C-alpha cells in the first residue's frame, strides 16, 4: 500500500455537487473525487461493468450516485456499491483527506 498522497485540487475548486479527477502518483490509477453535500468521496474512475471512465458520466448530487455513460450502471459515490444492472461488482473506494486547504487521495489497496 502506498503512503504517497496525490493532490486533487484546492478545496475551493470542488464545490458541493461537483467531481474532479486525478491520477494516483504511485500506481497511475485514475481516481474521481466527489463533493457530496460537503463530504468528499473517492472512487476508482473505472466502471466495474466495462472499462470506461465513470467521470464521463453524470453525478447526481441529490442521490449521491454516479451513472456510467456507456451502459447506465449506477454506483453509490459514498461506498462504490453498484445500484443497478449491468454492474454487479462495486468500484474500489479510496481515502480522501483535506489538508492545507487542499484535497488529497491515494490508491490504498495492497
PDB file of N, CA and C in Angstrom:
ATOM      1  N   UNK A   1       0.839  -1.179   0.000  1.00  0.00           N
ATOM      2  CA  UNK A   1       0.000   0.000   0.000  1.00  0.00           C
ATOM      3  C   UNK A   1       0.887   1.245   0.000  1.00  0.00           C
ATOM      4  N   UNK A   2       0.545   2.175  -0.845  1.00  0.00           N
ATOM      5  CA  UNK A   2       1.313   3.407  -0.949  1.00  0.00           C
ATOM      6  C   UNK A   2       0.931   4.378   0.163  1.00  0.00           C
ATOM      7  N   UNK A   3       1.915   5.051   0.700  1.00  0.00           N
ATOM      8  CA  UNK A   3       1.684   6.097   1.692  1.00  0.00           C
ATOM      9  C   UNK A   3       1.725   7.474   1.040  1.00  0.00           C
ATOM     10  N   UNK A   4       1.935   7.528  -0.278  1.00  0.00           N
ATOM     11  CA  UNK A   4       2.026   8.781  -1.002  1.00  0.00           C
ATOM     12  C   UNK A   4       0.641   9.271  -1.388  1.00  0.00           C
ATOM     13  N   UNK A   5       0.319  10.477  -0.957  1.00  0.00           N
ATOM     14  CA  UNK A   5      -0.974  11.085  -1.274  1.00  0.00           C
ATOM     15  C   UNK A   5      -0.851  11.898  -2.553  1.00  0.00           C
ATOM     16  N   UNK A   6      -1.886  11.879  -3.362  1.00  0.00           N
ATOM     17  CA  UNK A   6      -1.928  12.600  -4.630  1.00  0.00           C
ATOM     18  C   UNK A   6      -2.804  13.844  -4.484  1.00  0.00           C
ATOM     19  N   UNK A   7      -2.266  14.965  -4.896  1.00  0.00           N
ATOM     20  CA  UNK A   7      -3.022  16.220  -4.878  1.00  0.00           C
ATOM     21  C   UNK A   7      -4.156  16.138  -5.895  1.00  0.00           C
ATOM     22  N   UNK A   8      -5.364  16.526  -5.466  1.00  0.00           N
ATOM     23  CA  UNK A   8      -6.525  16.552  -6.350  1.00  0.00           C
ATOM     24  C   UNK A   8      -6.788  17.990  -6.806  1.00  0.00           C
ATOM     25  N   UNK A   9      -7.026  18.878  -5.846  1.00  0.00           N
ATOM     26  CA  UNK A   9      -7.301  20.281  -6.158  1.00  0.00           C
ATOM     27  C   UNK A   9      -7.409  21.054  -4.854  1.00  0.00           C
ATOM     28  N   UNK A  10      -7.522  22.358  -4.976  1.00  0.00           N
ATOM     29  CA  UNK A  10      -7.820  23.191  -3.814  1.00  0.00           C
ATOM     30  C   UNK A  10      -9.269  22.915  -3.405  1.00  0.00           C
ATOM     31  N   UNK A  11      -9.557  22.980  -2.124  1.00  0.00           N
ATOM     32  CA  UNK A  11     -10.913  22.747  -1.623  1.00  0.00           C
ATOM     33  C   UNK A  11     -11.907  23.665  -2.334  1.00  0.00           C
ATOM     34  N   UNK A  12     -11.514  24.892  -2.583  1.00  0.00           N
ATOM     35  CA  UNK A  12     -12.409  25.871  -3.227  1.00  0.00           C
ATOM     36  C   UNK A  12     -12.731  25.514  -4.678  1.00  0.00           C
ATOM     37  N   UNK A  13     -11.992  24.588  -5.274  1.00  0.00           N
ATOM     38  CA  UNK A  13     -12.218  24.185  -6.664  1.00  0.00           C
ATOM     39  C   UNK A  13     -13.180  23.015  -6.807  1.00  0.00           C
ATOM     40  N   UNK A  14     -13.648  22.454  -5.684  1.00  0.00           N
ATOM     41  CA  UNK A  14     -14.567  21.314  -5.744  1.00  0.00           C
ATOM     42  C   UNK A  14     -15.772  21.617  -4.853  1.00  0.00           C
ATOM     43  N   UNK A  15     -16.745  22.268  -5.437  1.00  0.00           N
ATOM     44  CA  UNK A  15     -17.936  22.687  -4.712  1.00  0.00           C
ATOM     45  C   UNK A  15     -18.915  21.527  -4.553  1.00  0.00           C
ATOM     46  N   UNK A  16     -19.861  21.619  -3.605  1.00  0.00           N
ATOM     47  CA  UNK A  16     -20.866  20.562  -3.465  1.00  0.00           C
ATOM     48  C   UNK A  16     -21.565  20.296  -4.800  1.00  0.00           C
ATOM     49  N   UNK A  17     -21.673  19.010  -5.120  1.00  0.00           N
ATOM     50  CA  UNK A  17     -22.297  18.599  -6.372  1.00  0.00           C
ATOM     51  C   UNK A  17     -21.343  18.473  -7.533  1.00  0.00           C
ATOM     52  N   UNK A  18     -20.048  18.691  -7.277  1.00  0.00           N
ATOM     53  CA  UNK A  18     -19.050  18.599  -8.337  1.00  0.00           C
ATOM     54  C   UNK A  18     -18.136  17.398  -8.140  1.00  0.00           C
ATOM     55  N   UNK A  19     -17.435  17.037  -9.210  1.00  0.00           N
ATOM     56  CA  UNK A  19     -16.446  15.960  -9.148  1.00  0.00           C
ATOM     57  C   UNK A  19     -15.190  16.398  -9.878  1.00  0.00           C
ATOM     58  N   UNK A  20     -14.070  15.783  -9.523  1.00  0.00           N
ATOM     59  CA  UNK A  20     -12.774  16.127 -10.111  1.00  0.00           C
ATOM     60  C   UNK A  20     -11.958  14.839 -10.220  1.00  0.00           C
ATOM     61  N   UNK A  21     -11.190  14.701 -11.290  1.00  0.00           N
ATOM     62  CA  UNK A  21     -10.370  13.506 -11.471  1.00  0.00           C
ATOM     63  C   UNK A  21      -8.908  13.787 -11.149  1.00  0.00           C
ATOM     64  N   UNK A  22      -8.212  12.722 -10.786  1.00  0.00           N
ATOM     65  CA  UNK A  22      -6.777  12.774 -10.501  1.00  0.00           C
ATOM     66  C   UNK A  22      -6.180  11.416 -10.844  1.00  0.00           C
ATOM     67  N   UNK A  23      -4.865  11.363 -10.963  1.00  0.00           N
ATOM     68  CA  UNK A  23      -4.156  10.104 -11.202  1.00  0.00           C
ATOM     69  C   UNK A  23      -3.270   9.840 -10.001  1.00  0.00           C
ATOM     70  N   UNK A  24      -3.394   8.649  -9.406  1.00  0.00           N
ATOM     71  CA  UNK A  24      -2.535   8.290  -8.279  1.00  0.00           C
ATOM     72  C   UNK A  24      -1.084   8.365  -8.733  1.00  0.00           C
ATOM     73  N   UNK A  25      -0.257   9.063  -7.974  1.00  0.00           N
ATOM     74  CA  UNK A  25       1.137   9.289  -8.352  1.00  0.00           C
ATOM     75  C   UNK A  25       1.986   8.021  -8.337  1.00  0.00           C
ATOM     76  N   UNK A  26       1.600   7.030  -7.564  1.00  0.00           N
ATOM     77  CA  UNK A  26       2.388   5.807  -7.455  1.00  0.00           C
ATOM     78  C   UNK A  26       1.874   4.720  -8.395  1.00  0.00           C
ATOM     79  N   UNK A  27       0.572   4.486  -8.392  1.00  0.00           N
ATOM     80  CA  UNK A  27       0.001   3.376  -9.164  1.00  0.00           C
ATOM     81  C   UNK A  27      -0.551   3.794 -10.527  1.00  0.00           C
ATOM     82  N   UNK A  28      -0.643   5.085 -10.778  1.00  0.00           N
ATOM     83  CA  UNK A  28      -1.213   5.640 -12.020  1.00  0.00           C
ATOM     84  C   UNK A  28      -2.678   5.254 -12.222  1.00  0.00           C
ATOM     85  N   UNK A  29      -3.367   4.926 -11.144  1.00  0.00           N
ATOM     86  CA  UNK A  29      -4.787   4.600 -11.208  1.00  0.00           C
ATOM     87  C   UNK A  29      -5.583   5.900 -11.297  1.00  0.00           C
ATOM     88  N   UNK A  30      -6.557   5.976 -12.223  1.00  0.00           N
ATOM     89  CA  UNK A  30      -7.404   7.161 -12.275  1.00  0.00           C
ATOM     90  C   UNK A  30      -8.410   7.144 -11.119  1.00  0.00           C
ATOM     91  N   UNK A  31      -8.570   8.287 -10.468  1.00  0.00           N
ATOM     92  CA  UNK A  31      -9.467   8.414  -9.317  1.00  0.00           C
ATOM     93  C   UNK A  31     -10.382   9.602  -9.556  1.00  0.00           C
ATOM     94  N   UNK A  32     -11.654   9.426  -9.232  1.00  0.00           N
ATOM     95  CA  UNK A  32     -12.605  10.534  -9.313  1.00  0.00           C
ATOM     96  C   UNK A  32     -13.053  10.867  -7.894  1.00  0.00           C
ATOM     97  N   UNK A  33     -12.989  12.152  -7.546  1.00  0.00           N
ATOM     98  CA  UNK A  33     -13.334  12.631  -6.210  1.00  0.00           C
ATOM     99  C   UNK A  33     -14.625  13.440  -6.318  1.00  0.00           C
ATOM    100  N   UNK A  34     -15.551  13.169  -5.407  1.00  0.00           N
ATOM    101  CA  UNK A  34     -16.868  13.800  -5.396  1.00  0.00           C
ATOM    102  C   UNK A  34     -17.028  14.655  -4.146  1.00  0.00           C
ATOM    103  N   UNK A  35     -17.722  15.767  -4.292  1.00  0.00           N
ATOM    104  CA  UNK A  35     -18.154  16.558  -3.148  1.00  0.00           C
ATOM    105  C   UNK A  35     -19.649  16.319  -3.027  1.00  0.00           C
ATOM    106  N   UNK A  36     -20.018  15.486  -2.081  1.00  0.00           N
ATOM    107  CA  UNK A  36     -21.427  15.205  -1.829  1.00  0.00           C
ATOM    108  C   UNK A  36     -21.820  15.901  -0.535  1.00  0.00           C
ATOM    109  N   UNK A  37     -22.522  17.005  -0.665  1.00  0.00           N
ATOM    110  CA  UNK A  37     -23.036  17.757   0.479  1.00  0.00           C
ATOM    111  C   UNK A  37     -21.939  18.145   1.464  1.00  0.00           C
ATOM    112  N   UNK A  38     -20.784  18.534   0.931  1.00  0.00           N
ATOM    113  CA  UNK A  38     -19.680  18.969   1.775  1.00  0.00           C
ATOM    114  C   UNK A  38     -18.774  17.863   2.272  1.00  0.00           C
ATOM    115  N   UNK A  39     -19.086  16.623   1.956  1.00  0.00           N
ATOM    116  CA  UNK A  39     -18.237  15.476   2.300  1.00  0.00           C
ATOM    117  C   UNK A  39     -17.558  14.999   1.020  1.00  0.00           C
ATOM    118  N   UNK A  40     -16.312  14.522   1.144  1.00  0.00           N
ATOM    119  CA  UNK A  40     -15.536  14.115  -0.023  1.00  0.00           C
ATOM    120  C   UNK A  40     -15.395  12.595  -0.074  1.00  0.00           C
ATOM    121  N   UNK A  41     -15.597  12.057  -1.271  1.00  0.00           N
ATOM    122  CA  UNK A  41     -15.505  10.613  -1.503  1.00  0.00           C
ATOM    123  C   UNK A  41     -14.706  10.389  -2.775  1.00  0.00           C
ATOM    124  N   UNK A  42     -13.958   9.304  -2.822  1.00  0.00           N
ATOM    125  CA  UNK A  42     -13.145   8.990  -4.000  1.00  0.00           C
ATOM    126  C   UNK A  42     -13.367   7.548  -4.421  1.00  0.00           C
ATOM    127  N   UNK A  43     -13.507   7.354  -5.724  1.00  0.00           N
ATOM    128  CA  UNK A  43     -13.660   6.025  -6.315  1.00  0.00           C
ATOM    129  C   UNK A  43     -12.673   5.882  -7.463  1.00  0.00           C
ATOM    130  N   UNK A  44     -12.344   4.646  -7.771  1.00  0.00           N
ATOM    131  CA  UNK A  44     -11.565   4.413  -8.981  1.00  0.00           C
ATOM    132  C   UNK A  44     -12.407   4.893 -10.156  1.00  0.00           C
ATOM    133  N   UNK A  45     -11.797   5.612 -11.052  1.00  0.00           N
ATOM    134  CA  UNK A  45     -12.529   6.192 -12.185  1.00  0.00           C
ATOM    135  C   UNK A  45     -12.662   5.160 -13.307  1.00  0.00           C
ATOM    136  N   UNK A  46     -13.303   4.040 -12.958  1.00  0.00           N
ATOM    137  CA  UNK A  46     -13.484   2.965 -13.933  1.00  0.00           C
ATOM    138  C   UNK A  46     -14.727   2.168 -13.568  1.00  0.00           C
ATOM    139  N   UNK A  47     -15.668   2.082 -14.487  1.00  0.00           N
ATOM    140  CA  UNK A  47     -16.881   1.293 -14.276  1.00  0.00           C
ATOM    141  C   UNK A  47     -16.500  -0.180 -14.118  1.00  0.00           C
ATOM    142  N   UNK A  48     -17.104  -0.850 -13.159  1.00  0.00           N
ATOM    143  CA  UNK A  48     -16.787  -2.265 -12.941  1.00  0.00           C
ATOM    144  C   UNK A  48     -17.450  -3.171 -13.976  1.00  0.00           C
ATOM    145  N   UNK A  49     -18.413  -2.667 -14.701  1.00  0.00           N
ATOM    146  CA  UNK A  49     -19.070  -3.449 -15.745  1.00  0.00           C
ATOM    147  C   UNK A  49     -18.250  -3.447 -17.033  1.00  0.00           C
ATOM    148  N   UNK A  50     -17.763  -2.285 -17.390  1.00  0.00           N
ATOM    149  CA  UNK A  50     -16.999  -2.112 -18.621  1.00  0.00           C
ATOM    150  C   UNK A  50     -15.875  -1.138 -18.293  1.00  0.00           C
ATOM    151  N   UNK A  51     -14.713  -1.351 -18.853  1.00  0.00           N
ATOM    152  CA  UNK A  51     -13.566  -0.491 -18.572  1.00  0.00           C
ATOM    153  C   UNK A  51     -13.784   0.872 -19.227  1.00  0.00           C
ATOM    154  N   UNK A  52     -14.535   1.745 -18.525  1.00  0.00           N
ATOM    155  CA  UNK A  52     -14.858   3.064 -19.053  1.00  0.00           C
ATOM    156  C   UNK A  52     -14.862   4.068 -17.906  1.00  0.00           C
ATOM    157  N   UNK A  53     -14.492   5.311 -18.174  1.00  0.00           N
ATOM    158  CA  UNK A  53     -14.375   6.333 -17.127  1.00  0.00           C
ATOM    159  C   UNK A  53     -15.732   6.698 -16.530  1.00  0.00           C
ATOM    160  N   UNK A  54     -15.861   6.535 -15.220  1.00  0.00           N
ATOM    161  CA  UNK A  54     -17.082   6.978 -14.552  1.00  0.00           C
ATOM    162  C   UNK A  54     -17.237   8.496 -14.632  1.00  0.00           C
ATOM    163  N   UNK A  55     -16.122   9.202 -14.626  1.00  0.00           N
ATOM    164  CA  UNK A  55     -16.178  10.661 -14.639  1.00  0.00           C
ATOM    165  C   UNK A  55     -16.782  11.218 -15.930  1.00  0.00           C
ATOM    166  N   UNK A  56     -16.917  10.402 -16.956  1.00  0.00           N
ATOM    167  CA  UNK A  56     -17.579  10.832 -18.190  1.00  0.00           C
ATOM    168  C   UNK A  56     -19.095  10.815 -18.027  1.00  0.00           C
ATOM    169  N   UNK A  57     -19.567  10.201 -16.951  1.00  0.00           N
ATOM    170  CA  UNK A  57     -20.999  10.072 -16.700  1.00  0.00           C
ATOM    171  C   UNK A  57     -21.566  11.210 -15.878  1.00  0.00           C
ATOM    172  N   UNK A  58     -22.755  10.980 -15.351  1.00  0.00           N
ATOM    173  CA  UNK A  58     -23.491  12.002 -14.611  1.00  0.00           C
ATOM    174  C   UNK A  58     -23.443  11.739 -13.111  1.00  0.00           C
ATOM    175  N   UNK A  59     -23.009  12.750 -12.368  1.00  0.00           N
ATOM    176  CA  UNK A  59     -23.019  12.713 -10.909  1.00  0.00           C
ATOM    177  C   UNK A  59     -24.319  13.350 -10.445  1.00  0.00           C
ATOM    178  N   UNK A  60     -25.127  12.592  -9.704  1.00  0.00           N
ATOM    179  CA  UNK A  60     -26.376  13.113  -9.144  1.00  0.00           C
ATOM    180  C   UNK A  60     -26.115  13.464  -7.685  1.00  0.00           C
ATOM    181  N   UNK A  61     -25.919  14.753  -7.375  1.00  0.00           N
ATOM    182  CA  UNK A  61     -25.580  15.154  -6.009  1.00  0.00           C
ATOM    183  C   UNK A  61     -26.731  15.018  -5.016  1.00  0.00           C
ATOM    184  N   UNK A  62     -27.943  14.829  -5.494  1.00  0.00           N
ATOM    185  CA  UNK A  62     -29.064  14.632  -4.569  1.00  0.00           C
ATOM    186  C   UNK A  62     -29.176  13.179  -4.139  1.00  0.00           C
ATOM    187  N   UNK A  63     -28.781  12.269  -5.006  1.00  0.00           N
ATOM    188  CA  UNK A  63     -28.859  10.838  -4.722  1.00  0.00           C
ATOM    189  C   UNK A  63     -27.510  10.234  -4.340  1.00  0.00           C
ATOM    190  N   UNK A  64     -26.427  11.008  -4.456  1.00  0.00           N
ATOM    191  CA  UNK A  64     -25.062  10.529  -4.205  1.00  0.00           C
ATOM    192  C   UNK A  64     -24.705   9.367  -5.121  1.00  0.00           C
ATOM    193  N   UNK A  65     -25.043   9.511  -6.413  1.00  0.00           N
ATOM    194  CA  UNK A  65     -24.766   8.447  -7.374  1.00  0.00           C
ATOM    195  C   UNK A  65     -24.014   8.991  -8.584  1.00  0.00           C
ATOM    196  N   UNK A  66     -23.287   8.088  -9.218  1.00  0.00           N
ATOM    197  CA  UNK A  66     -22.644   8.367 -10.498  1.00  0.00           C
ATOM    198  C   UNK A  66     -23.162   7.333 -11.480  1.00  0.00           C
ATOM    199  N   UNK A  67     -23.547   7.786 -12.664  1.00  0.00           N
ATOM    200  CA  UNK A  67     -24.058   6.875 -13.688  1.00  0.00           C
ATOM    201  C   UNK A  67     -23.067   6.800 -14.838  1.00  0.00           C
ATOM    202  N   UNK A  68     -22.674   5.586 -15.185  1.00  0.00           N
ATOM    203  CA  UNK A  68     -21.758   5.382 -16.302  1.00  0.00           C
ATOM    204  C   UNK A  68     -22.489   5.714 -17.600  1.00  0.00           C
ATOM    205  N   UNK A  69     -21.879   6.548 -18.406  1.00  0.00           N
ATOM    206  CA  UNK A  69     -22.488   6.991 -19.650  1.00  0.00           C
ATOM    207  C   UNK A  69     -22.554   5.860 -20.688  1.00  0.00           C
ATOM    208  N   UNK A  70     -21.729   4.838 -20.531  1.00  0.00           N
ATOM    209  CA  UNK A  70     -21.666   3.782 -21.539  1.00  0.00           C
ATOM    210  C   UNK A  70     -22.896   2.884 -21.552  1.00  0.00           C
ATOM    211  N   UNK A  71     -23.278   2.325 -20.385  1.00  0.00           N
ATOM    212  CA  UNK A  71     -24.416   1.402 -20.331  1.00  0.00           C
ATOM    213  C   UNK A  71     -25.413   1.717 -19.216  1.00  0.00           C
ATOM    214  N   UNK A  72     -25.228   2.805 -18.493  1.00  0.00           N
ATOM    215  CA  UNK A  72     -26.205   3.207 -17.493  1.00  0.00           C
ATOM    216  C   UNK A  72     -26.056   2.582 -16.120  1.00  0.00           C
ATOM    217  N   UNK A  73     -24.954   1.892 -15.852  1.00  0.00           N
ATOM    218  CA  UNK A  73     -24.730   1.352 -14.499  1.00  0.00           C
ATOM    219  C   UNK A  73     -24.578   2.529 -13.536  1.00  0.00           C
ATOM    220  N   UNK A  74     -25.185   2.404 -12.345  1.00  0.00           N
ATOM    221  CA  UNK A  74     -25.090   3.465 -11.338  1.00  0.00           C
ATOM    222  C   UNK A  74     -24.396   2.923 -10.089  1.00  0.00           C
ATOM    223  N   UNK A  75     -23.638   3.802  -9.433  1.00  0.00           N
ATOM    224  CA  UNK A  75     -22.886   3.446  -8.235  1.00  0.00           C
ATOM    225  C   UNK A  75     -23.103   4.515  -7.168  1.00  0.00           C
ATOM    226  N   UNK A  76     -23.091   4.087  -5.910  1.00  0.00           N
ATOM    227  CA  UNK A  76     -23.149   5.000  -4.772  1.00  0.00           C
ATOM    228  C   UNK A  76     -21.752   5.588  -4.598  1.00  0.00           C
ATOM    229  N   UNK A  77     -21.612   6.910  -4.669  1.00  0.00           N
ATOM    230  CA  UNK A  77     -20.290   7.526  -4.577  1.00  0.00           C
ATOM    231  C   UNK A  77     -19.702   7.422  -3.170  1.00  0.00           C
ATOM    232  N   UNK A  78     -20.528   7.137  -2.173  1.00  0.00           N
ATOM    233  CA  UNK A  78     -20.036   7.048  -0.796  1.00  0.00           C
ATOM    234  C   UNK A  78     -19.321   5.739  -0.506  1.00  0.00           C
ATOM    235  N   UNK A  79     -19.662   4.677  -1.252  1.00  0.00           N
ATOM    236  CA  UNK A  79     -19.040   3.379  -0.958  1.00  0.00           C
ATOM    237  C   UNK A  79     -18.689   2.562  -2.199  1.00  0.00           C
ATOM    238  N   UNK A  80     -19.050   3.046  -3.379  1.00  0.00           N
ATOM    239  CA  UNK A  80     -18.715   2.351  -4.617  1.00  0.00           C
ATOM    240  C   UNK A  80     -19.615   1.188  -4.980  1.00  0.00           C
ATOM    241  N   UNK A  81     -20.659   0.956  -4.204  1.00  0.00           N
ATOM    242  CA  UNK A  81     -21.535  -0.194  -4.450  1.00  0.00           C
ATOM    243  C   UNK A  81     -22.400   0.033  -5.690  1.00  0.00           C
ATOM    244  N   UNK A  82     -22.606  -1.048  -6.487  1.00  0.00           N
ATOM    245  CA  UNK A  82     -23.476  -0.922  -7.664  1.00  0.00           C
ATOM    246  C   UNK A  82     -24.929  -0.830  -7.239  1.00  0.00           C
ATOM    247  N   UNK A  83     -25.702  -0.050  -7.970  1.00  0.00           N
ATOM    248  CA  UNK A  83     -27.108   0.160  -7.635  1.00  0.00           C
ATOM    249  C   UNK A  83     -28.053  -0.422  -8.671  1.00  0.00           C
ATOM    250  N   UNK A  84     -27.533  -0.777  -9.833  1.00  0.00           N
ATOM    251  CA  UNK A  84     -28.386  -1.366 -10.862  1.00  0.00           C
ATOM    252  C   UNK A  84     -27.535  -2.082 -11.904  1.00  0.00           C
ATOM    253  N   UNK A  85     -28.191  -2.952 -12.652  1.00  0.00           N
ATOM    254  CA  UNK A  85     -27.541  -3.640 -13.763  1.00  0.00           C
ATOM    255  C   UNK A  85     -27.189  -2.588 -14.822  1.00  0.00           C
ATOM    256  N   UNK A  86     -26.174  -2.829 -15.585  1.00  0.00           N
ATOM    257  CA  UNK A  86     -25.469  -4.087 -15.768  1.00  0.00           C
ATOM    258  C   UNK A  86     -24.277  -4.299 -14.832  1.00  0.00           C
ATOM    259  N   UNK A  87     -24.065  -3.422 -13.853  1.00  0.00           N
ATOM    260  CA  UNK A  87     -22.948  -3.609 -12.916  1.00  0.00           C
ATOM    261  C   UNK A  87     -23.407  -4.431 -11.716  1.00  0.00           C
ATOM    262  N   UNK A  88     -22.605  -5.422 -11.356  1.00  0.00           N
ATOM    263  CA  UNK A  88     -22.895  -6.262 -10.188  1.00  0.00           C
ATOM    264  C   UNK A  88     -21.746  -6.250  -9.186  1.00  0.00           C
ATOM    265  N   UNK A  89     -20.646  -5.625  -9.557  1.00  0.00           N
ATOM    266  CA  UNK A  89     -19.465  -5.537  -8.709  1.00  0.00           C
ATOM    267  C   UNK A  89     -19.217  -4.070  -8.379  1.00  0.00           C
ATOM    268  N   UNK A  90     -18.799  -3.823  -7.153  1.00  0.00           N
ATOM    269  CA  UNK A  90     -18.524  -2.463  -6.728  1.00  0.00           C
ATOM    270  C   UNK A  90     -17.261  -1.899  -7.340  1.00  0.00           C
ATOM    271  N   UNK A  91     -17.104  -0.587  -7.188  1.00  0.00           N
ATOM    272  CA  UNK A  91     -15.927   0.140  -7.639  1.00  0.00           C
ATOM    273  C   UNK A  91     -15.069   0.420  -6.408  1.00  0.00           C
ATOM    274  N   UNK A  92     -13.746   0.218  -6.483  1.00  0.00           N
ATOM    275  CA  UNK A  92     -12.904   0.488  -5.319  1.00  0.00           C
ATOM    276  C   UNK A  92     -13.036   1.924  -4.813  1.00  0.00           C
ATOM    277  N   UNK A  93     -13.143   2.041  -3.492  1.00  0.00           N
ATOM    278  CA  UNK A  93     -13.233   3.335  -2.814  1.00  0.00           C
ATOM    279  C   UNK A  93     -11.865   3.661  -2.220  1.00  0.00           C
ATOM    280  N   UNK A  94     -11.491   4.936  -2.277  1.00  0.00           N
ATOM    281  CA  UNK A  94     -10.195   5.375  -1.767  1.00  0.00           C
ATOM    282  C   UNK A  94     -10.374   6.471  -0.720  1.00  0.00           C
ATOM    283  N   UNK A  95      -9.382   6.654   0.140  1.00  0.00           N
ATOM    284  CA  UNK A  95      -9.479   7.707   1.151  1.00  0.00           C
ATOM    285  C   UNK A  95      -9.282   9.091   0.533  1.00  0.00           C
ATOM    286  N   UNK A  96      -9.873  10.079   1.181  1.00  0.00           N
ATOM    287  CA  UNK A  96      -9.686  11.486   0.822  1.00  0.00           C
ATOM    288  C   UNK A  96      -9.337  12.220   2.103  1.00  0.00           C
ATOM    289  N   UNK A  97      -8.344  13.089   2.019  1.00  0.00           N
ATOM    290  CA  UNK A  97      -8.048  13.930   3.182  1.00  0.00           C
ATOM    291  C   UNK A  97      -7.994  15.382   2.736  1.00  0.00           C
ATOM    292  N   UNK A  98      -8.360  16.247   3.683  1.00  0.00           N
ATOM    293  CA  UNK A  98      -8.303  17.682   3.461  1.00  0.00           C
ATOM    294  C   UNK A  98      -7.188  18.214   4.333  1.00  0.00           C
ATOM    295  N   UNK A  99      -6.214  18.855   3.694  1.00  0.00           N
ATOM    296  CA  UNK A  99      -5.052  19.372   4.421  1.00  0.00           C
ATOM    297  C   UNK A  99      -4.555  20.639   3.732  1.00  0.00           C
ATOM    298  N   UNK A 100      -4.326  21.689   4.501  1.00  0.00           N
ATOM    299  CA  UNK A 100      -3.821  22.964   3.969  1.00  0.00           C
ATOM    300  C   UNK A 100      -4.692  23.479   2.821  1.00  0.00           C
ATOM    301  N   UNK A 101      -6.006  23.460   3.007  1.00  0.00           N
ATOM    302  CA  UNK A 101      -6.966  23.948   2.007  1.00  0.00           C
ATOM    303  C   UNK A 101      -6.884  23.206   0.679  1.00  0.00           C
ATOM    304  N   UNK A 102      -6.423  21.949   0.731  1.00  0.00           N
ATOM    305  CA  UNK A 102      -6.329  21.129  -0.476  1.00  0.00           C
ATOM    306  C   UNK A 102      -6.922  19.751  -0.203  1.00  0.00           C
ATOM    307  N   UNK A 103      -7.321  19.082  -1.278  1.00  0.00           N
ATOM    308  CA  UNK A 103      -7.822  17.706  -1.195  1.00  0.00           C
ATOM    309  C   UNK A 103      -6.781  16.761  -1.755  1.00  0.00           C
ATOM    310  N   UNK A 104      -6.634  15.635  -1.064  1.00  0.00           N
ATOM    311  CA  UNK A 104      -5.632  14.625  -1.440  1.00  0.00           C
ATOM    312  C   UNK A 104      -6.313  13.246  -1.425  1.00  0.00           C
ATOM    313  N   UNK A 105      -5.846  12.359  -2.282  1.00  0.00           N
ATOM    314  CA  UNK A 105      -6.350  10.978  -2.302  1.00  0.00           C
ATOM    315  C   UNK A 105      -5.192  10.040  -2.633  1.00  0.00           C
ATOM    316  N   UNK A 106      -5.449   8.749  -2.544  1.00  0.00           N
ATOM    317  CA  UNK A 106      -4.435   7.757  -2.912  1.00  0.00           C
ATOM    318  C   UNK A 106      -5.088   6.404  -3.113  1.00  0.00           C
ATOM    319  N   UNK A 107      -4.442   5.582  -3.901  1.00  0.00           N
ATOM    320  CA  UNK A 107      -4.841   4.197  -4.092  1.00  0.00           C
ATOM    321  C   UNK A 107      -4.258   3.434  -2.900  1.00  0.00           C
ATOM    322  N   UNK A 108      -5.117   3.055  -1.962  1.00  0.00           N
ATOM    323  CA  UNK A 108      -4.622   2.423  -0.728  1.00  0.00           C
ATOM    324  C   UNK A 108      -4.776   0.897  -0.738  1.00  0.00           C
ATOM    325  N   UNK A 109      -4.953   0.314  -1.912  1.00  0.00           N
ATOM    326  CA  UNK A 109      -5.058  -1.153  -1.989  1.00  0.00           C
ATOM    327  C   UNK A 109      -3.685  -1.779  -1.809  1.00  0.00           C
ATOM    328  N   UNK A 110      -3.660  -2.966  -1.214  1.00  0.00           N
ATOM    329  CA  UNK A 110      -2.386  -3.696  -1.040  1.00  0.00           C
ATOM    330  C   UNK A 110      -1.935  -4.293  -2.344  1.00  0.00           C
TER     331      UNK A 110
END
